[in-house]
mmCIF file of C-alpha atoms in Angstrom:
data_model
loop_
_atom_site.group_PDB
_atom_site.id
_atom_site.type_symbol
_atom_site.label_atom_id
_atom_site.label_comp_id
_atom_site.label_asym_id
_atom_site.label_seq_id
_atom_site.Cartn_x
_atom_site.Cartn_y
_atom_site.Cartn_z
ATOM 1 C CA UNK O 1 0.000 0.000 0.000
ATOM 2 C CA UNK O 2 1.177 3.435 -0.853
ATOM 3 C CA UNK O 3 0.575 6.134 1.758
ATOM 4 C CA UNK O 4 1.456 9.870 0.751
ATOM 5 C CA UNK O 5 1.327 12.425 3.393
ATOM 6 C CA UNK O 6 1.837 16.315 3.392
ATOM 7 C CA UNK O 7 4.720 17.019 5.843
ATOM 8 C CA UNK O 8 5.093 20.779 7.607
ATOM 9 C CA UNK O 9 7.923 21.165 10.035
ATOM 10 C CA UNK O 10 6.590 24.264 11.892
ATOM 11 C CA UNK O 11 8.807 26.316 13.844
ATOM 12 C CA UNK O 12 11.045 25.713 17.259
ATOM 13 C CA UNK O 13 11.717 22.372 17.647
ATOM 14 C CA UNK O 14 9.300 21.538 15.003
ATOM 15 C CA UNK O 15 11.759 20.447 12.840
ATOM 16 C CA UNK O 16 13.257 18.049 15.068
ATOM 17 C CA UNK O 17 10.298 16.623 16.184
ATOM 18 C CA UNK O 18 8.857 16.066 12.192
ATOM 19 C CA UNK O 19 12.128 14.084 11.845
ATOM 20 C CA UNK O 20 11.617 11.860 14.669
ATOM 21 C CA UNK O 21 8.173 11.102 13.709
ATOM 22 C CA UNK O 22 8.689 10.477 10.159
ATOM 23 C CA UNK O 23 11.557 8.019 11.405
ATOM 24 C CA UNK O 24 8.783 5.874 13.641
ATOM 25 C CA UNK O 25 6.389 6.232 10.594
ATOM 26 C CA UNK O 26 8.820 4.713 7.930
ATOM 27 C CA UNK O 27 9.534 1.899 10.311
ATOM 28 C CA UNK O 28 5.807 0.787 10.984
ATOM 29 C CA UNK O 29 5.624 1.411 7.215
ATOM 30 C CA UNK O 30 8.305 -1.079 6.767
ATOM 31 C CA UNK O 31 6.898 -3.545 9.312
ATOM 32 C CA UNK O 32 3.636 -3.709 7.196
ATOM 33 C CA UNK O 33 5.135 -3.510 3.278
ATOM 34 C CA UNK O 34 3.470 0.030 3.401
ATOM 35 C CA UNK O 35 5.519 2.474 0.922
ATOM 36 C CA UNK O 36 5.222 6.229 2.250
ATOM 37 C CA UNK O 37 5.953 9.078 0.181
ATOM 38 C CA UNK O 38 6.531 12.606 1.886
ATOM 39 C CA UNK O 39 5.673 15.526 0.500
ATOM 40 C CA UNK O 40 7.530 18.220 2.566
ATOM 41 C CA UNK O 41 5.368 21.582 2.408
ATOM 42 C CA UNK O 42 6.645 24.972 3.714
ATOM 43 C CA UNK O 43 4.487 27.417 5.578
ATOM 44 C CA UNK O 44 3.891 28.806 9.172
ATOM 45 C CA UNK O 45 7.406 30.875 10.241
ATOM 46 C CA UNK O 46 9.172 29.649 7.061
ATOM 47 C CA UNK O 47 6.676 31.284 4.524
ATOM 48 C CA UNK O 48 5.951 33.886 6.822
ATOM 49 C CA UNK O 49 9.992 35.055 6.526
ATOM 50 C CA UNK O 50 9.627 34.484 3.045
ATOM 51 C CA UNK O 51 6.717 35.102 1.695
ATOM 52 C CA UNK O 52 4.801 37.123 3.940
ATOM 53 C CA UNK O 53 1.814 34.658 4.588
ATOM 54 C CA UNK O 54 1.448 31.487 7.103
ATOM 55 C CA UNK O 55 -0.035 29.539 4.554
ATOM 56 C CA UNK O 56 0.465 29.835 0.779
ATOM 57 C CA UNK O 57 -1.719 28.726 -1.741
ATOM 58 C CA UNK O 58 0.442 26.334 -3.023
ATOM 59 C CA UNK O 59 1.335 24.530 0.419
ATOM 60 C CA UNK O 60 -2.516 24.544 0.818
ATOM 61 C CA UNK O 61 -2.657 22.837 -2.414
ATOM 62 C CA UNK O 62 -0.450 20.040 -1.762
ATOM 63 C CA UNK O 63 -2.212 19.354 1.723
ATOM 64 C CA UNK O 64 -5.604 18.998 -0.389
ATOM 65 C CA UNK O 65 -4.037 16.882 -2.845
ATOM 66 C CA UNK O 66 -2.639 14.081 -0.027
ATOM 67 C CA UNK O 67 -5.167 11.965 2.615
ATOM 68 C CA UNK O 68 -3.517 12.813 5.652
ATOM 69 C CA UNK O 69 -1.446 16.158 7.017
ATOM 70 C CA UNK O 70 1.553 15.571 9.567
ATOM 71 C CA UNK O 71 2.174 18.997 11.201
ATOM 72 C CA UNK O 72 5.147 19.966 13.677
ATOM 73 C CA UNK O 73 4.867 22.610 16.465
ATOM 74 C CA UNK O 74 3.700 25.812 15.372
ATOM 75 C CA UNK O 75 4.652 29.635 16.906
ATOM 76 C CA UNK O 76 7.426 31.889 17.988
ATOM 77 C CA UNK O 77 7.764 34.424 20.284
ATOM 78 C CA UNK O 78 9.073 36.382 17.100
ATOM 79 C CA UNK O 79 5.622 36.664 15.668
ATOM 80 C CA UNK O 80 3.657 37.405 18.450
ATOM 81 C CA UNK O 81 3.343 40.889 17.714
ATOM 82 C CA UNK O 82 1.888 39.874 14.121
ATOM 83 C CA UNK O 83 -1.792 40.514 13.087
ATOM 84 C CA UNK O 84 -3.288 36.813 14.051
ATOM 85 C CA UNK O 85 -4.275 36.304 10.334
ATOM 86 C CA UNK O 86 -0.615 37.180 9.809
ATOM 87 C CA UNK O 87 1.220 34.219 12.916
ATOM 88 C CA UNK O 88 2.245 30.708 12.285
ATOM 89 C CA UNK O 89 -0.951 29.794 13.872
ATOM 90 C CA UNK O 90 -3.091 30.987 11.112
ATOM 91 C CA UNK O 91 -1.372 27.916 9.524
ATOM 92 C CA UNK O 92 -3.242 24.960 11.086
ATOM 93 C CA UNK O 93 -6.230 27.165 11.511
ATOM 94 C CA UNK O 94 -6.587 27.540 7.965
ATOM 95 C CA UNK O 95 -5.628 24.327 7.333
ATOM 96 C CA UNK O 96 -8.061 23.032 9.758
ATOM 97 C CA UNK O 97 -10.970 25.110 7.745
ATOM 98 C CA UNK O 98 -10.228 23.711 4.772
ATOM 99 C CA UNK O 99 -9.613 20.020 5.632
ATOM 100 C CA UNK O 100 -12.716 19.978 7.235
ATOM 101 C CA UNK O 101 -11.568 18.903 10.512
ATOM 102 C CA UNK O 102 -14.168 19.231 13.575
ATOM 103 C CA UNK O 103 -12.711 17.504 16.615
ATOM 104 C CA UNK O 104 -9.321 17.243 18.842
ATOM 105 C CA UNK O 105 -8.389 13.836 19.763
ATOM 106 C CA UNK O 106 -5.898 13.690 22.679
ATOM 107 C CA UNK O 107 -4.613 10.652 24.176
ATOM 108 C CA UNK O 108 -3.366 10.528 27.757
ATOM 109 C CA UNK O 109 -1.886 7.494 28.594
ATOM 110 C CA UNK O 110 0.529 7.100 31.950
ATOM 111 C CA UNK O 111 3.928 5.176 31.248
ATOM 112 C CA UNK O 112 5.969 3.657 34.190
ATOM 113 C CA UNK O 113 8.931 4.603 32.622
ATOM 114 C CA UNK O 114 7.708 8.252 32.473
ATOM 115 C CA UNK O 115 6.508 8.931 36.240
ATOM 116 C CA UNK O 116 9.095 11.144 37.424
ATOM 117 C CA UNK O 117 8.215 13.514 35.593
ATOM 118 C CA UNK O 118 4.326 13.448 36.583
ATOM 119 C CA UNK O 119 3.085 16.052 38.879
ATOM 120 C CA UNK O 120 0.354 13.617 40.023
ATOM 121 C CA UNK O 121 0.753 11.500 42.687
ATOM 122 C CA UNK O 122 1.916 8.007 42.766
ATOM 123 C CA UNK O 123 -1.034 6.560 44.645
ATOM 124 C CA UNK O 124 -3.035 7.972 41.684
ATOM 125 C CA UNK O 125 -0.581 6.849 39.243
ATOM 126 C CA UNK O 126 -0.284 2.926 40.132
ATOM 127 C CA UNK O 127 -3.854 2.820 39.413
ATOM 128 C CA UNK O 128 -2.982 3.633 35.487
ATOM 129 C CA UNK O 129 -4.211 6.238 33.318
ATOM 130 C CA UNK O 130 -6.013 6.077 29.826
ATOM 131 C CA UNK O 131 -8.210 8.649 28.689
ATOM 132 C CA UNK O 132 -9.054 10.258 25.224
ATOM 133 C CA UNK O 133 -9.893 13.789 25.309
ATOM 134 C CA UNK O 134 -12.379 14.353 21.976
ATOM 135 C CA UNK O 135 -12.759 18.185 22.181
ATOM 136 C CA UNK O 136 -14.325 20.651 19.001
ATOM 137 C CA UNK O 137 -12.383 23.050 17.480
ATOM 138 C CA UNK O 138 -15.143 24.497 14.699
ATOM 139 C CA UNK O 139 -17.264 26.303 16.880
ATOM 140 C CA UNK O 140 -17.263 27.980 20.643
ATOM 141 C CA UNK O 141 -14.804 31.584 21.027
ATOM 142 C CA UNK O 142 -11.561 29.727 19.437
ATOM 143 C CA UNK O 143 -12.786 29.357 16.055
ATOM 144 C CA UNK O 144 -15.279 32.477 16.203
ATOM 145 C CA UNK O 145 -14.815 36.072 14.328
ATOM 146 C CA UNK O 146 -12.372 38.128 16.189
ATOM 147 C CA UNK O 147 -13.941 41.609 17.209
ATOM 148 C CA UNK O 148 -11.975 44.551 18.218
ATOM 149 C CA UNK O 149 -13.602 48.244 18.577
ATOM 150 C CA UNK O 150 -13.609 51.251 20.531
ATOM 151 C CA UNK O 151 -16.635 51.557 23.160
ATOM 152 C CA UNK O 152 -17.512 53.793 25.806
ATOM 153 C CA UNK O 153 -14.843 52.263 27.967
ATOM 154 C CA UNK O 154 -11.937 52.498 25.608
ATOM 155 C CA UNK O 155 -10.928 49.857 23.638
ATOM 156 C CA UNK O 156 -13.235 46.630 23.343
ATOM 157 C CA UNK O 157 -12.437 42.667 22.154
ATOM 158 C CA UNK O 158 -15.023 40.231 21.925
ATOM 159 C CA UNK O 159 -14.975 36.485 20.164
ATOM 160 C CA UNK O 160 -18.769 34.259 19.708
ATOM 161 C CA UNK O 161 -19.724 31.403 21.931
ATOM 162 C CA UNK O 162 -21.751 29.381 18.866
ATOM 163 C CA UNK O 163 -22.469 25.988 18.202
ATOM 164 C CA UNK O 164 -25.111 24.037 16.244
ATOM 165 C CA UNK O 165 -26.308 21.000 16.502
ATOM 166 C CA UNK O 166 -24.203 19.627 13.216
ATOM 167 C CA UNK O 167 -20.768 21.320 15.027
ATOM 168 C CA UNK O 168 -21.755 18.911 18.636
ATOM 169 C CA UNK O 169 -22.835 16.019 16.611
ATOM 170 C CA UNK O 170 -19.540 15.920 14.721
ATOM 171 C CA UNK O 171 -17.555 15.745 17.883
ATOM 172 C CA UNK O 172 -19.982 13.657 20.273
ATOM 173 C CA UNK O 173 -19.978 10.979 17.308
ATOM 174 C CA UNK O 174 -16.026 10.409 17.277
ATOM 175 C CA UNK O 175 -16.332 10.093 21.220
ATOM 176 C CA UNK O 176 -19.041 7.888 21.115
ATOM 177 C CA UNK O 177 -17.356 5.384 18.507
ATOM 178 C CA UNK O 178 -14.248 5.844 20.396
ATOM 179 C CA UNK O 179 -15.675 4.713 22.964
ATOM 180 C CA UNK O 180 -17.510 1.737 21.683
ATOM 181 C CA UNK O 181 -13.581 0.394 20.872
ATOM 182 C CA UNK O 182 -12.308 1.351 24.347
ATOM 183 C CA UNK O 183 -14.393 1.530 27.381
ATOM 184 C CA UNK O 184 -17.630 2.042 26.536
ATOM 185 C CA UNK O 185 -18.020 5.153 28.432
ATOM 186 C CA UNK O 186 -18.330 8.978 27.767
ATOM 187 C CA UNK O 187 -17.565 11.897 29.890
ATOM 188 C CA UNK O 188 -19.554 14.775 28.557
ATOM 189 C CA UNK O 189 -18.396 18.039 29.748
ATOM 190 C CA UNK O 190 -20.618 21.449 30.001
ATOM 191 C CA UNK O 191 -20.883 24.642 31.419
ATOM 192 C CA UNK O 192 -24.828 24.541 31.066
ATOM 193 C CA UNK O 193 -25.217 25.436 34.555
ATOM 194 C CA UNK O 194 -24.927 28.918 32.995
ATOM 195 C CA UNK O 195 -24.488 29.115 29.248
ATOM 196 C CA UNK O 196 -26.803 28.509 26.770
ATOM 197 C CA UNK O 197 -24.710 27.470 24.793
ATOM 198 C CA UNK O 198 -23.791 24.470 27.025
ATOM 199 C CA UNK O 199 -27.115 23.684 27.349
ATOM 200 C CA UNK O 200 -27.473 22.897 23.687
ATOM 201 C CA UNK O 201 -24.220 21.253 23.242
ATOM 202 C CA UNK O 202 -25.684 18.764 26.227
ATOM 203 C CA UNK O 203 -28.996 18.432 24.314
ATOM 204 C CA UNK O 204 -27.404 17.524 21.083
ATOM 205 C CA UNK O 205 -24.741 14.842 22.865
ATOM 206 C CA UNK O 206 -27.710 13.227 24.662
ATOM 207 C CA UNK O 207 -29.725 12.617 21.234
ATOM 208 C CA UNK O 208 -26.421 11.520 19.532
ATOM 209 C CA UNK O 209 -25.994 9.487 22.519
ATOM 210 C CA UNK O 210 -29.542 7.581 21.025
ATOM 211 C CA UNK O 211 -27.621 6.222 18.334
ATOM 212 C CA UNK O 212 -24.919 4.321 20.904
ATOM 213 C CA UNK O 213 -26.862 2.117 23.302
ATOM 214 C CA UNK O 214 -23.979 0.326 23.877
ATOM 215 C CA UNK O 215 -22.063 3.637 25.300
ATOM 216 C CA UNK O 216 -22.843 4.936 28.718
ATOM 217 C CA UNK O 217 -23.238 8.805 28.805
ATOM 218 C CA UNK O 218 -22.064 10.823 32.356
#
């Protein structure tokens, strides 16, 4: 099988992670007679230096072309005083836009090996540790428009808290499949003690929920 993926290094230690992970990707590759082929594509601080933009056209291009993205760390303390259409992050956000891609999935998974350098402690450690956080990133204040005006008060900055039910259904579905695989439980978690907008995202996880009888909801 041949597997092509888009490849951007990022800034900081980026690059040095990107080679370390396409190192354990050409091994499991060669473990299961996969053939990758890497298409390396500049943008965040690169094109930025060079170009003037986080994200050219023809980086986004290449990342369309290929079924899967690999993308190092992202943002400098150089470009902080950008315009935020204008920093490295504007990379992954657009890319993120036009890729289509609804939901954060992150692992957290406890290694022996690795507990000195936990701040828990160990008598919560020995009992293990394996959870997947599944968290949107198309709607709430992250991904909303970015407002900044002059008010009564001075200056004013404001972002959206929005969701639909299509934005909540995206997510809650990749938990609740995840879940079927793993433990068969889901954590769902809400501030619709208060917002509105909580209070829908709970509505819309509960009626997705419908569709997983298997799945226990908290």
């Amino acid at each position: 099988m041949k597997i092509e993926i888009a490849a951007i290094q990022g800034d900081g230690v980026g690059p040095e992670m990107m080679e370390e992970a396409l190192k354990v990707l050409r091994v499991v590759c060669g473990k299961y007679g996969h053939e990758m082929l890497v298409h390396t594509v500049a943008a965040c601080g690169e094109t930025i230096d060079s170009m003037g933009q986080p994200l050219p056209e023809e980086s986004l291009a290449v990342c369309l072309q290929v079924p899967a993205v690999l993308f190092g760390n992202t943002g400098l303390r150089k470009y902080q005083s950008l315009p935020l259409n204008m920093r490295p992050e504007a990379a992954l956000m657009g890319l993120r836009k036009a890729l289509g891609v609804t939901t954060n999935i992150r692992p957290v998974k406890y290694y022996p090996s690795l507990g000195g350098f936990s701040p828990l402690k160990e008598c919560v450690l020995e009992r293990g540790m394996d959870f997947v956080f599944v968290r949107d990133i198309i709607g709430g204040v992250f991904c909303s428009d970015k407002v900044r005006t002059r008010g009564e008060h001075g200056e004013e900055a404001y972002e959206y808290e929005y969701y639909n039910e299509e934005i909540v259904k995206a997510t809650a579905q990749i938990a609740f499949r995840l879940a079927a695989c793993r433990s068969g439980r889901v954590a769902n978690l809400d501030k619709s003690n208060v917002l509105e907008s909580s209070r829908l995202w709970r509505q819309a996880v509960h009626k997705e929920a419908e569709n997983y009888p298997e799945v226990h909801l908290e």
